[in-house]
CSV table of C-alpha atoms in Angstrom, one decimal:
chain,number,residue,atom,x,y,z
A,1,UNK,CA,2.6,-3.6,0.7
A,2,UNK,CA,2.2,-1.8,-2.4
A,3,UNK,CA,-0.5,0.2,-4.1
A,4,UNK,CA,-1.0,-2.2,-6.8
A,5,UNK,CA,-1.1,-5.1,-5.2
A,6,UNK,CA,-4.9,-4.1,-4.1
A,7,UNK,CA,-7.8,-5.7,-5.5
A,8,UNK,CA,-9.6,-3.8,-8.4
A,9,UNK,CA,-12.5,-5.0,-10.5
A,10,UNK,CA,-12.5,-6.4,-13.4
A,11,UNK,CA,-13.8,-3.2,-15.1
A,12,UNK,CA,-10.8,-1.4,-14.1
A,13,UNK,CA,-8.3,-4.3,-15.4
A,14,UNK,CA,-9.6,-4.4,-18.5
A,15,UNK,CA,-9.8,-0.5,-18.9
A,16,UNK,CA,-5.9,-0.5,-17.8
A,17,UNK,CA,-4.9,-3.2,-20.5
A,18,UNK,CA,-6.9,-1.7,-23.1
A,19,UNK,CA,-7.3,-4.5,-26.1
A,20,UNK,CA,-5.2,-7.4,-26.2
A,21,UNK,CA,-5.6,-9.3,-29.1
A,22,UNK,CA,-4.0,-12.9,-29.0
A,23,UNK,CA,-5.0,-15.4,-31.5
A,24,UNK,CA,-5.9,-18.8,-30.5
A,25,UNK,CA,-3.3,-20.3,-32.4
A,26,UNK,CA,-0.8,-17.9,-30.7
A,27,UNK,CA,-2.5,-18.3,-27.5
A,28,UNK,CA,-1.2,-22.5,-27.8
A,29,UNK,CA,2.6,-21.1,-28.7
A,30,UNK,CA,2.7,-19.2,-25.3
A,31,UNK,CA,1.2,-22.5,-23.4
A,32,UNK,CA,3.2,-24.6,-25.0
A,33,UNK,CA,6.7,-21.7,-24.4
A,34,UNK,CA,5.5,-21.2,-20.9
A,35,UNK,CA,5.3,-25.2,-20.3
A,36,UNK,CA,9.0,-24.9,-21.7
A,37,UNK,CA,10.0,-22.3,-19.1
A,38,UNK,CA,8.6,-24.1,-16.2
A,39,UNK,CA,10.4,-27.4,-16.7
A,40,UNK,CA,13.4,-25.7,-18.2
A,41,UNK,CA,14.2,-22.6,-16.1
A,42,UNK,CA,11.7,-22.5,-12.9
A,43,UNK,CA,11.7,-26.1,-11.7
A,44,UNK,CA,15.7,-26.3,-11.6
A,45,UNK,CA,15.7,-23.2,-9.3
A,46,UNK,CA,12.3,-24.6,-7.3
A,47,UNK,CA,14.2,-28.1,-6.9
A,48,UNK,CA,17.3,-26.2,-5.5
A,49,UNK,CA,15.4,-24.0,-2.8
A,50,UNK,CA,14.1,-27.4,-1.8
A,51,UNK,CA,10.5,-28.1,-3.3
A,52,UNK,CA,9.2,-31.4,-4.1
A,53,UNK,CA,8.4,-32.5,-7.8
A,54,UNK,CA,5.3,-33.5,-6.3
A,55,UNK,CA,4.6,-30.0,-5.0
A,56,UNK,CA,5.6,-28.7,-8.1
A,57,UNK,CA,3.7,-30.2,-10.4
A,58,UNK,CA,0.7,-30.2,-8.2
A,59,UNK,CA,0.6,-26.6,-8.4
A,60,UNK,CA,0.8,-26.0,-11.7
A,61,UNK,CA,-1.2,-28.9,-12.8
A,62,UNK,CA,-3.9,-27.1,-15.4
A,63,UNK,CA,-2.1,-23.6,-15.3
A,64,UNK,CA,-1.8,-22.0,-18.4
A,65,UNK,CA,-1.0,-17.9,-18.3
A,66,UNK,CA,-3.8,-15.6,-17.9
A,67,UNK,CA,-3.4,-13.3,-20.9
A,68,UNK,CA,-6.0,-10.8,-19.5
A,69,UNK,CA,-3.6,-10.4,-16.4
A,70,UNK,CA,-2.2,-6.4,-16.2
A,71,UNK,CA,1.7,-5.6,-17.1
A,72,UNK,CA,2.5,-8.3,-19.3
A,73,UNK,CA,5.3,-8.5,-22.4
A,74,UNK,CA,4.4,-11.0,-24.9
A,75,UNK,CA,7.1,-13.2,-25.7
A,76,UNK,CA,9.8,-11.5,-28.0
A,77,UNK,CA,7.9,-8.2,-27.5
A,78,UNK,CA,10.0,-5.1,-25.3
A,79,UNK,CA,7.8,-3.7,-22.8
A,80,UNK,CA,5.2,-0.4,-24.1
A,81,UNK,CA,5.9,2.4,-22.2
A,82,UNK,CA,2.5,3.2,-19.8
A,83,UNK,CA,1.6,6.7,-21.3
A,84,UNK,CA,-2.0,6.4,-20.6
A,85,UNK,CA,-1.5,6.3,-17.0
A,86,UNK,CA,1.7,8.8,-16.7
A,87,UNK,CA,-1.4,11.5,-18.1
A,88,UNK,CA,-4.3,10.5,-16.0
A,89,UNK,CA,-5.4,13.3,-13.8
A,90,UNK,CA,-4.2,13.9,-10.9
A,91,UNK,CA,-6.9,13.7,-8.4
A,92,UNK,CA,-7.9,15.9,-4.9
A,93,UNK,CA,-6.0,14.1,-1.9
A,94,UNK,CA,-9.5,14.8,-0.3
A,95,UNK,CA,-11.3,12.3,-3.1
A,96,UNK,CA,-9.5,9.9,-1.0
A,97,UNK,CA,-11.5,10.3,2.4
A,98,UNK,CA,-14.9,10.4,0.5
A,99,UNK,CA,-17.3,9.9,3.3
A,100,UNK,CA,-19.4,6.6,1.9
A,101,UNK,CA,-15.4,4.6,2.1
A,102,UNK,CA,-14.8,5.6,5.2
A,103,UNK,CA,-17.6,5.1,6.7
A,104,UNK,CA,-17.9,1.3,5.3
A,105,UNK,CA,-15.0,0.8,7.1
A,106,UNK,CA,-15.7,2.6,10.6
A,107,UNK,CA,-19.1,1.0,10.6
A,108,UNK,CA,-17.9,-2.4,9.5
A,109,UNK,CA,-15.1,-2.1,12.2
A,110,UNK,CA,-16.9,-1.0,15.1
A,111,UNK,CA,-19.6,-3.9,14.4
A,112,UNK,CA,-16.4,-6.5,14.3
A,113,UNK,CA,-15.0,-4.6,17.6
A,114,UNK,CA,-17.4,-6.4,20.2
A,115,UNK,CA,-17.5,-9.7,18.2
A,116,UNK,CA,-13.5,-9.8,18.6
A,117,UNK,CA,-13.1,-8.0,21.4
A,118,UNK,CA,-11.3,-11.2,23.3
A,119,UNK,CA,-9.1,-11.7,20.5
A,120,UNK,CA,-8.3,-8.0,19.8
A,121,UNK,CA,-7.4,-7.4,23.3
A,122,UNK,CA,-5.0,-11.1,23.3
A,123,UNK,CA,-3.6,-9.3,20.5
A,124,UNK,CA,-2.9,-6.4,21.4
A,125,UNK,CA,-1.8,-7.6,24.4
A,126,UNK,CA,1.2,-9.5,22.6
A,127,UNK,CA,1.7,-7.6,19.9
A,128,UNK,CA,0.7,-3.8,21.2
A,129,UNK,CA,-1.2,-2.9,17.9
A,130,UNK,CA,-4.2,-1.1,18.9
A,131,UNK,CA,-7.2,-3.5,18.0
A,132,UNK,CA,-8.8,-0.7,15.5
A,133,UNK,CA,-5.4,-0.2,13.8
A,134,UNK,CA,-5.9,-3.9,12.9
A,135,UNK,CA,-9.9,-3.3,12.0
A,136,UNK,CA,-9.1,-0.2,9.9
A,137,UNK,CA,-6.3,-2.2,7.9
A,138,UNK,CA,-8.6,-5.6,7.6
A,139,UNK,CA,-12.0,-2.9,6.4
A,140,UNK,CA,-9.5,-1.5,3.8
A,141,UNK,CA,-8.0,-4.5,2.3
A,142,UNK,CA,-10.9,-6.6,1.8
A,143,UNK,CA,-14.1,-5.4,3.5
A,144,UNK,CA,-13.5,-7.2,6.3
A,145,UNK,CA,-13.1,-10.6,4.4
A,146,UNK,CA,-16.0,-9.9,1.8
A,147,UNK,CA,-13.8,-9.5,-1.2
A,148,UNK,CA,-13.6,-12.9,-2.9
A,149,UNK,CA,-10.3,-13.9,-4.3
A,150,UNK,CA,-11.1,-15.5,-7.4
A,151,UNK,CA,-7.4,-16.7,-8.5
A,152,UNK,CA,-5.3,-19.3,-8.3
A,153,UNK,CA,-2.0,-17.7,-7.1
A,154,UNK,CA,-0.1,-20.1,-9.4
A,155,UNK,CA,-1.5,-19.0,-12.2
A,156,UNK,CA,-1.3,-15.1,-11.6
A,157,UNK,CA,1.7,-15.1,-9.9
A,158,UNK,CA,3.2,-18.1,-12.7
A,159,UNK,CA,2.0,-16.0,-15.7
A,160,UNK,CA,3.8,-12.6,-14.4
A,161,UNK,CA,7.1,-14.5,-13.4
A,162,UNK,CA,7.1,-15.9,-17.3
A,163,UNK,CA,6.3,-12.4,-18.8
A,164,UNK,CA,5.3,-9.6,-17.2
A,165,UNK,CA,7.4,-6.1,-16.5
A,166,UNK,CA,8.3,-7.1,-13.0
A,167,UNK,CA,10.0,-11.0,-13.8
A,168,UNK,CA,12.5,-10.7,-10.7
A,169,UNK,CA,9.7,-9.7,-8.2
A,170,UNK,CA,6.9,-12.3,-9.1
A,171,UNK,CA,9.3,-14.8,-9.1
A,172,UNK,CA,10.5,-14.3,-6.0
A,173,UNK,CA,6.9,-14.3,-5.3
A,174,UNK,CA,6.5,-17.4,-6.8
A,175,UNK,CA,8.9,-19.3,-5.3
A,176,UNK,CA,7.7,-18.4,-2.0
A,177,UNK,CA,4.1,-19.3,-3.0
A,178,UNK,CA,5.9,-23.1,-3.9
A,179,UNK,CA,7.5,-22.9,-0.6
A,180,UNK,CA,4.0,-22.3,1.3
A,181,UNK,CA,2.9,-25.7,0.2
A,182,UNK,CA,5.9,-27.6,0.7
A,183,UNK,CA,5.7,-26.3,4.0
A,184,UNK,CA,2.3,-27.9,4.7
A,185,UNK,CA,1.3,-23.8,5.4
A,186,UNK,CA,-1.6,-23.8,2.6
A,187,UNK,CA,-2.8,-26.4,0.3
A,188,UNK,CA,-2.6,-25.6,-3.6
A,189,UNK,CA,-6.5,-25.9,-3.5
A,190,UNK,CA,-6.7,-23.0,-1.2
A,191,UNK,CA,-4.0,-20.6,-2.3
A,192,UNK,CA,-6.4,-17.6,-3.8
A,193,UNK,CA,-5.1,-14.2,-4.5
A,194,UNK,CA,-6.0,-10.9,-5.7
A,195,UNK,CA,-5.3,-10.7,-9.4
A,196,UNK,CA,-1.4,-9.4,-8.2
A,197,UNK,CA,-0.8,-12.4,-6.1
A,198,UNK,CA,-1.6,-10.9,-3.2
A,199,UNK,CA,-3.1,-13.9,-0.7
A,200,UNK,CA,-6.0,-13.4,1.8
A,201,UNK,CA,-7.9,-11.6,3.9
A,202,UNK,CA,-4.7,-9.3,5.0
A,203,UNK,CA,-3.3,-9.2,1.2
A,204,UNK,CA,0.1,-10.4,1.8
A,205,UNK,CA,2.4,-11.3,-0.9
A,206,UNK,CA,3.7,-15.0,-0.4
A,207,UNK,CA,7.1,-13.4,1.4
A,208,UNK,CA,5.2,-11.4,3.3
A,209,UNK,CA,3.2,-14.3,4.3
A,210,UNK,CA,6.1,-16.5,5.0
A,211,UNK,CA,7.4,-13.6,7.7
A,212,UNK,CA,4.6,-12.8,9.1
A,213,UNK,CA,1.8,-15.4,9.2
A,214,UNK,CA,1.0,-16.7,12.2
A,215,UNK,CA,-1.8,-19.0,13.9
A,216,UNK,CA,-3.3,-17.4,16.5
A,217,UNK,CA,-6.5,-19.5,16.5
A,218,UNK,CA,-4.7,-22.2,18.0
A,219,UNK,CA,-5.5,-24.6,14.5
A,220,UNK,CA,-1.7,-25.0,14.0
A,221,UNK,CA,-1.0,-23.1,10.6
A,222,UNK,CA,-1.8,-20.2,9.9
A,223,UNK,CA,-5.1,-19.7,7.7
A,224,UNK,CA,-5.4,-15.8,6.2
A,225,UNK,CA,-8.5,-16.9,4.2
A,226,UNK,CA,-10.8,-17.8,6.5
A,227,UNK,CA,-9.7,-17.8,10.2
A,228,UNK,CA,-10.6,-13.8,11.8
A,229,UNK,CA,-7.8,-14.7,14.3
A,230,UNK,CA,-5.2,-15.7,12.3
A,231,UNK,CA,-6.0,-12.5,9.6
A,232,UNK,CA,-5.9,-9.8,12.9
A,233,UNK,CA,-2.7,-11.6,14.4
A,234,UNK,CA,-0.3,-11.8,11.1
A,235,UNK,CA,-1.4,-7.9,10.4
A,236,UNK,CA,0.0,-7.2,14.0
A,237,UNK,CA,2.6,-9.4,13.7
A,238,UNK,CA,3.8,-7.6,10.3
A,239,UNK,CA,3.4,-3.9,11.7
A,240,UNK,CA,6.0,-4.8,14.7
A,241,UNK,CA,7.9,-6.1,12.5
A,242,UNK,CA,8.2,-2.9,10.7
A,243,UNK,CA,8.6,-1.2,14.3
A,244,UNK,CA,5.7,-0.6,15.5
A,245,UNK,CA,6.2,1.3,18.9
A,246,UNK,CA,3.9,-0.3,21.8
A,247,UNK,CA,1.6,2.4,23.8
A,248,UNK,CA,1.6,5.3,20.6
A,249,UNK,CA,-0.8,6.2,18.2
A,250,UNK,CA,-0.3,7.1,14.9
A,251,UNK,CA,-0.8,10.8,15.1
A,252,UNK,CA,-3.3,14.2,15.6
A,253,UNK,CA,-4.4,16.5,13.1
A,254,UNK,CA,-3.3,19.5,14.3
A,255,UNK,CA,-3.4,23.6,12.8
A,256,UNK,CA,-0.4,24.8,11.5
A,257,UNK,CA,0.7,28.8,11.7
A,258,UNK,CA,1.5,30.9,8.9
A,259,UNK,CA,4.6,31.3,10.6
A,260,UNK,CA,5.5,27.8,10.5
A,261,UNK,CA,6.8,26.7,7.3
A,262,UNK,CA,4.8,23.6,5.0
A,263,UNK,CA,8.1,22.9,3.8
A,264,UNK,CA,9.4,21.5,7.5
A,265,UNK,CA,7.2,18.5,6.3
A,266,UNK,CA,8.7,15.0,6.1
A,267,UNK,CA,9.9,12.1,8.5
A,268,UNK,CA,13.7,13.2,7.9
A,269,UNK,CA,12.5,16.7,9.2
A,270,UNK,CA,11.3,15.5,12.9
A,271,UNK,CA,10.9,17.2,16.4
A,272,UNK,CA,9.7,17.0,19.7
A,273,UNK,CA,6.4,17.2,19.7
A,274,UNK,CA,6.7,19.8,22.7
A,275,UNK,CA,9.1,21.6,19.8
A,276,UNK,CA,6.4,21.7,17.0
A,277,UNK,CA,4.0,23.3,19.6
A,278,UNK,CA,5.9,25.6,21.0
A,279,UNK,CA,6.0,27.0,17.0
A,280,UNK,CA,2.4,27.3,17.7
A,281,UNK,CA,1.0,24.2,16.5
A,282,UNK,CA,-2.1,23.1,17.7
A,283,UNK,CA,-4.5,20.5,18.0
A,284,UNK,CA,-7.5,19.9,16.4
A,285,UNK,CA,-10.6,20.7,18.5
A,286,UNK,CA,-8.3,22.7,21.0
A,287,UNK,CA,-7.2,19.0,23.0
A,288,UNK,CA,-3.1,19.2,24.6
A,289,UNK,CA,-1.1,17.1,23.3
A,290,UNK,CA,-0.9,14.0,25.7
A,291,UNK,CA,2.0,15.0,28.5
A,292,UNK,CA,3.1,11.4,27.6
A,293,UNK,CA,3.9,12.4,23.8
A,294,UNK,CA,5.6,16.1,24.4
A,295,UNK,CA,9.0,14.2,24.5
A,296,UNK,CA,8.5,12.2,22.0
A,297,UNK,CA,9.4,12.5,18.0
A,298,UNK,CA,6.5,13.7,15.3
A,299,UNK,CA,6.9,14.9,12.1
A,300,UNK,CA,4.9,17.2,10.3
A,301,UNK,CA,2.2,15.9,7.7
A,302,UNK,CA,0.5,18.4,5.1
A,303,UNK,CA,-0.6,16.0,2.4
A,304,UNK,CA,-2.3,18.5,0.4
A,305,UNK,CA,0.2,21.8,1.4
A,306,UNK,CA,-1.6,24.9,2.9
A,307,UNK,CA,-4.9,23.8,0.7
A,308,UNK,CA,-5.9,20.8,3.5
A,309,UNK,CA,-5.9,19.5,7.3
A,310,UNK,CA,-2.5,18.8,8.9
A,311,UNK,CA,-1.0,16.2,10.9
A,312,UNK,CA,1.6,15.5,13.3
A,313,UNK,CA,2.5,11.8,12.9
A,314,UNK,CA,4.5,9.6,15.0
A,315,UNK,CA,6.3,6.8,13.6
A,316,UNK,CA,3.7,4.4,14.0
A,317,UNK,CA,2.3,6.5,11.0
A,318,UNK,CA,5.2,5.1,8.6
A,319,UNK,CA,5.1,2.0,9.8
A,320,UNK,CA,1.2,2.0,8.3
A,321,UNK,CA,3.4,3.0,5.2
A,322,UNK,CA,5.2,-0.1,5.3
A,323,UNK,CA,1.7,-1.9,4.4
A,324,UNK,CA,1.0,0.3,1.5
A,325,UNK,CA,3.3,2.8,0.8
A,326,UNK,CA,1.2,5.8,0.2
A,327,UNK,CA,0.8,8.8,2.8
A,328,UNK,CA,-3.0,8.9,2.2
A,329,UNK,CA,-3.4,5.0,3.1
A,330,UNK,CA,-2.0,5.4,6.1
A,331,UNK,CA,-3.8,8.7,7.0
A,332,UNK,CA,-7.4,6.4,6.1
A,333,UNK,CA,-5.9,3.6,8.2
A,334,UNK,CA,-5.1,6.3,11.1
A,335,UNK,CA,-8.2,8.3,10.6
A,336,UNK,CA,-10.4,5.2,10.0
A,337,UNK,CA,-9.0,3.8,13.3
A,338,UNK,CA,-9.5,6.7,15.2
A,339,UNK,CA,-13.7,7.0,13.9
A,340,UNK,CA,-13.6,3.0,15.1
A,341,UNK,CA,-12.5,3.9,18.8
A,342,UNK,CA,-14.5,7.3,19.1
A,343,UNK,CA,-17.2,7.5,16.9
A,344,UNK,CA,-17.5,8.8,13.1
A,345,UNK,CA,-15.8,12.6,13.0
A,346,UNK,CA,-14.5,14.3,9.6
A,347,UNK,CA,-11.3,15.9,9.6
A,348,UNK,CA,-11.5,19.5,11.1
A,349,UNK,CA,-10.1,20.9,8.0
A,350,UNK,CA,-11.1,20.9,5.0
A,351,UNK,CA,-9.8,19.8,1.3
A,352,UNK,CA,-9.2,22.8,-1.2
A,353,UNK,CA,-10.1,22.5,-5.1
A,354,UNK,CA,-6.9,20.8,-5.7
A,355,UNK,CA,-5.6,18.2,-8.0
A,356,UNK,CA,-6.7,19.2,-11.4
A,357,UNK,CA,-3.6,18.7,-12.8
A,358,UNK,CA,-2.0,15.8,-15.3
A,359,UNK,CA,0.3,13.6,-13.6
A,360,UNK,CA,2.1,14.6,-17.0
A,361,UNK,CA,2.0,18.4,-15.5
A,362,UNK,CA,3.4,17.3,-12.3
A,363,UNK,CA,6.5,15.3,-13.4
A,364,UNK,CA,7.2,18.4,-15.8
A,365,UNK,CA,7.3,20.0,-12.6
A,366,UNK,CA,9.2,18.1,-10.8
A,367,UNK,CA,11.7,17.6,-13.8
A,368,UNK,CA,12.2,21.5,-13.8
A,369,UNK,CA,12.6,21.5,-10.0
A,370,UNK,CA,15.1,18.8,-9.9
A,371,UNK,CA,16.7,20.9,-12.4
A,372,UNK,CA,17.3,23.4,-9.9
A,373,UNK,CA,18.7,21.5,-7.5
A,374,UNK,CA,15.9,20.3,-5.4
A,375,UNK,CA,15.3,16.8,-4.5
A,376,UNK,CA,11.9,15.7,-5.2
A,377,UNK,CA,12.4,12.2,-4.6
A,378,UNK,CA,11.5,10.6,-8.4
A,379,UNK,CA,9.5,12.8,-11.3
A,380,UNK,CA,6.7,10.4,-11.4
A,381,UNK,CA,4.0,12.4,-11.7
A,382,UNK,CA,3.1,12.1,-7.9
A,383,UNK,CA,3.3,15.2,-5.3
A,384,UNK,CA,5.1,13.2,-2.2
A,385,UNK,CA,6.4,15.1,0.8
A,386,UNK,CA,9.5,15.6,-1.1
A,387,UNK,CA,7.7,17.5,-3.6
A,388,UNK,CA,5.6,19.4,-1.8
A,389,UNK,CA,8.1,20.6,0.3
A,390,UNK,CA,10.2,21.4,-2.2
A,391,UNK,CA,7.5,23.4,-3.7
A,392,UNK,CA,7.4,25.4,-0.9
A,393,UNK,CA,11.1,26.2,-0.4
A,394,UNK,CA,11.0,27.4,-4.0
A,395,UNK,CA,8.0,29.7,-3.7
A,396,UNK,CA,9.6,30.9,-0.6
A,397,UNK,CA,13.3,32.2,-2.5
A,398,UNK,CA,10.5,33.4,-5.1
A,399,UNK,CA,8.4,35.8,-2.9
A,400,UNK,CA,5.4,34.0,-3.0
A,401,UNK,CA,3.4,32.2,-0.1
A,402,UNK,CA,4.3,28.8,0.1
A,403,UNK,CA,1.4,26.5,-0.2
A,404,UNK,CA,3.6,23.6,-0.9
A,405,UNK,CA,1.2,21.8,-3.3
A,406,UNK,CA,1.4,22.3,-7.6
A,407,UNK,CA,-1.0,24.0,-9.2
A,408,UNK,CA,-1.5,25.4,-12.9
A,409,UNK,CA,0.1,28.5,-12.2
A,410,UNK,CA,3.5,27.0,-11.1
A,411,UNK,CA,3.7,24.6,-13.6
A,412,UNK,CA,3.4,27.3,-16.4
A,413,UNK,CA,5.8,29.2,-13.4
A,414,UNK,CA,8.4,26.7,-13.7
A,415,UNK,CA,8.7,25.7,-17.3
């Protein structure tokens, strides 16, 4: 699942779209053009994958597009490039962790653990997704079920197919969200999103929900609004199908030498975990490594370079990528899961004073890296593994210590 399919307030939404002025005479042209498109250009292509006119007119009856919806192109307009968020600051990976959002969720989970425990455990024993793995990722998402979803996914999801910057993707979306109801899966009446389409208590986008829903409360369908079951199931369900390995975790913090290189970071860069310790890694809080993981393959996880903790992750720590594709969510979802089972610790190391940069001052970074023949995956402002290890391998053929995370002094360094 992707970043910005997570529910934000309506504070931040408006903030992000700044002033959009629409007259209420041009408000009734776009009705009246978006009207147009859905009888015109959706319905032929709905009709086709098989939906109902029935269907489709019952979930669109009343929908008109939501102009205060992020991302959107007016009719005739060409799309405004997003400056204000390509020079936000960069913020401290450690902002991330603050204690008071963890804690919500490790508190919240542990109180759901004993409530669920039959469930979690008939879970886990079909699925092999550790029953806090599922906790952590429901706390995250919505607080456990406590965020309200206060749209009508035809209406968010119809008003960014018709004109938003991502047409192809919510239409797709769309379609699936028609399917859903022809289906019998969900009534119109109770398909509520986040304000990107996302539906439920796991925040699936309609495909996702069409792959991996299930009904695990025995009620038939599968109900990711309101049924606890059905919500824990279909997050299992979509982590195996991402490849989530039965009987591993999703990783150890760990200290990491000076003589082992931050640049060895990445999940194309992997080893035996026996391998990365006998470079001298360590575990945090001086614990082996399990004898049942020494064989198996980790990779090496620095997510603020030198200047914070370090990981070794398994794969089950990408899989959690395939959810939201961010390195930090699936370090909370880890972390958070491991506070669930064994009680609220911090991370052994710390966060440095880092991240008080423009993600401006990054991509110029990146851009003058890239020039030099290193591959930092995209110049978009955002230090990923690729990055930060390539930061490293630079300051290395430069004399300096590699701390494999940007800072003022190699931006100015690099331009």
């Amino acid at each position: 699942m992707n970043a910005f399919l997570r529910t934000i307030t309506f504070a931040f939404v408006a903030t992000a779209l700044g002033v959009l002025l629409v007259t209420p005479a041009s408000a009734a042209k776009i009705d009246d053009q978006f009207r147009a498109w859905l009888q015109s250009d959706l319905w032929p292509q709905a009709k086709a994958n098989g939906i109902s006119k029935q269907t489709f007119d019952a979930a669109f009856d009343g929908v008109r597009p939501n102009l205060k919806l992020p991302d959107l192109v007016m009719p005739g307009e060409k799309p405004k490039t997003p400056q204000k968020q390509h020079q936000a600051e960069f913020g401290s990976p450690g902002a991330y962790f603050a204690e008071k959002t963890v804690r919500a969720v490790t508190s919240g989970g542990r109180a759901r653990e004993a409530a669920n425990a039959r469930t979690l455990a008939a879970i886990e024993k079909r699925y092999g997704v550790p029953g806090e793995i599922l906790l952590a990722i429901w706390g995250r998402e919505t607080g456990f079920g406590a965020a309200k979803m206060p749209y009508d996914a035809f209406e968010v999801l119809g008003t960014k197919a018709f004109m938003s910057t991502k047409k192809d993707f919510f239409r797709t979306e769309l379609l699936a969200a028609l399917e859903i109801v022809q289906r019998g899966l969900a009534p119109v009446g109770a398909m509520k999103s986040s304000w990107a389409g996302a539906l439920g208590q796991p925040q699936f986008m309609p495909t996702s929900f069409l792959k991996h829903a299930v009904a695990f409360d025995g009620g038939g369908r599968p109900d990711i609004w309101n049924s606890t079951p059905d919500v824990l199931a279909s997050i299992a369900n979509y982590l195996v199908h991402y490849g989530w390995v039965r009987g591993r975790g999703w990783g150890f913090e760990v200290t990491v030498p000076e003589s082992v290189s931050c640049s060895l970071e990445g999940p194309d860069q992997g080893k035996k975990i026996s391998q990365w310790a006998d470079m001298g890694i360590k575990r945090a809080g001086g614990k082996p490594f399990p004898a049942s993981e020494l064989k198996a393959e980790g990779f090496l996880l620095m997510p603020a370079g030198r200047s914070g903790p370090a990981f070794i992750a398994t794969p089950n720590f990408y899989v959690l990528k395939e959810y939201n594709t961010s390195d930090l969510y699936a370090l909370f979802i880890g972390h958070g899961a491991d506070r669930i089972a064994h009680g609220d610790q911090s991370f052994s190391g710390s966060w440095g004073a880092v991240g008080d940069l423009h993600r401006s001052d990054i991509a110029a970074l990146q851009r003058a890296l890239e020039a030099k023949g290193y591959d930092v995956g995209s110049a978009d402002g955002l230090p990923g593994f690729k990055t930060r290890r390539s930061i490293g391998k630079w300051q290395t053929k430069n004399g300096q210590a590699a701390t494999c995370f940007p800072d003022a002094g190699l931006v100015a360094a690099l331009k």
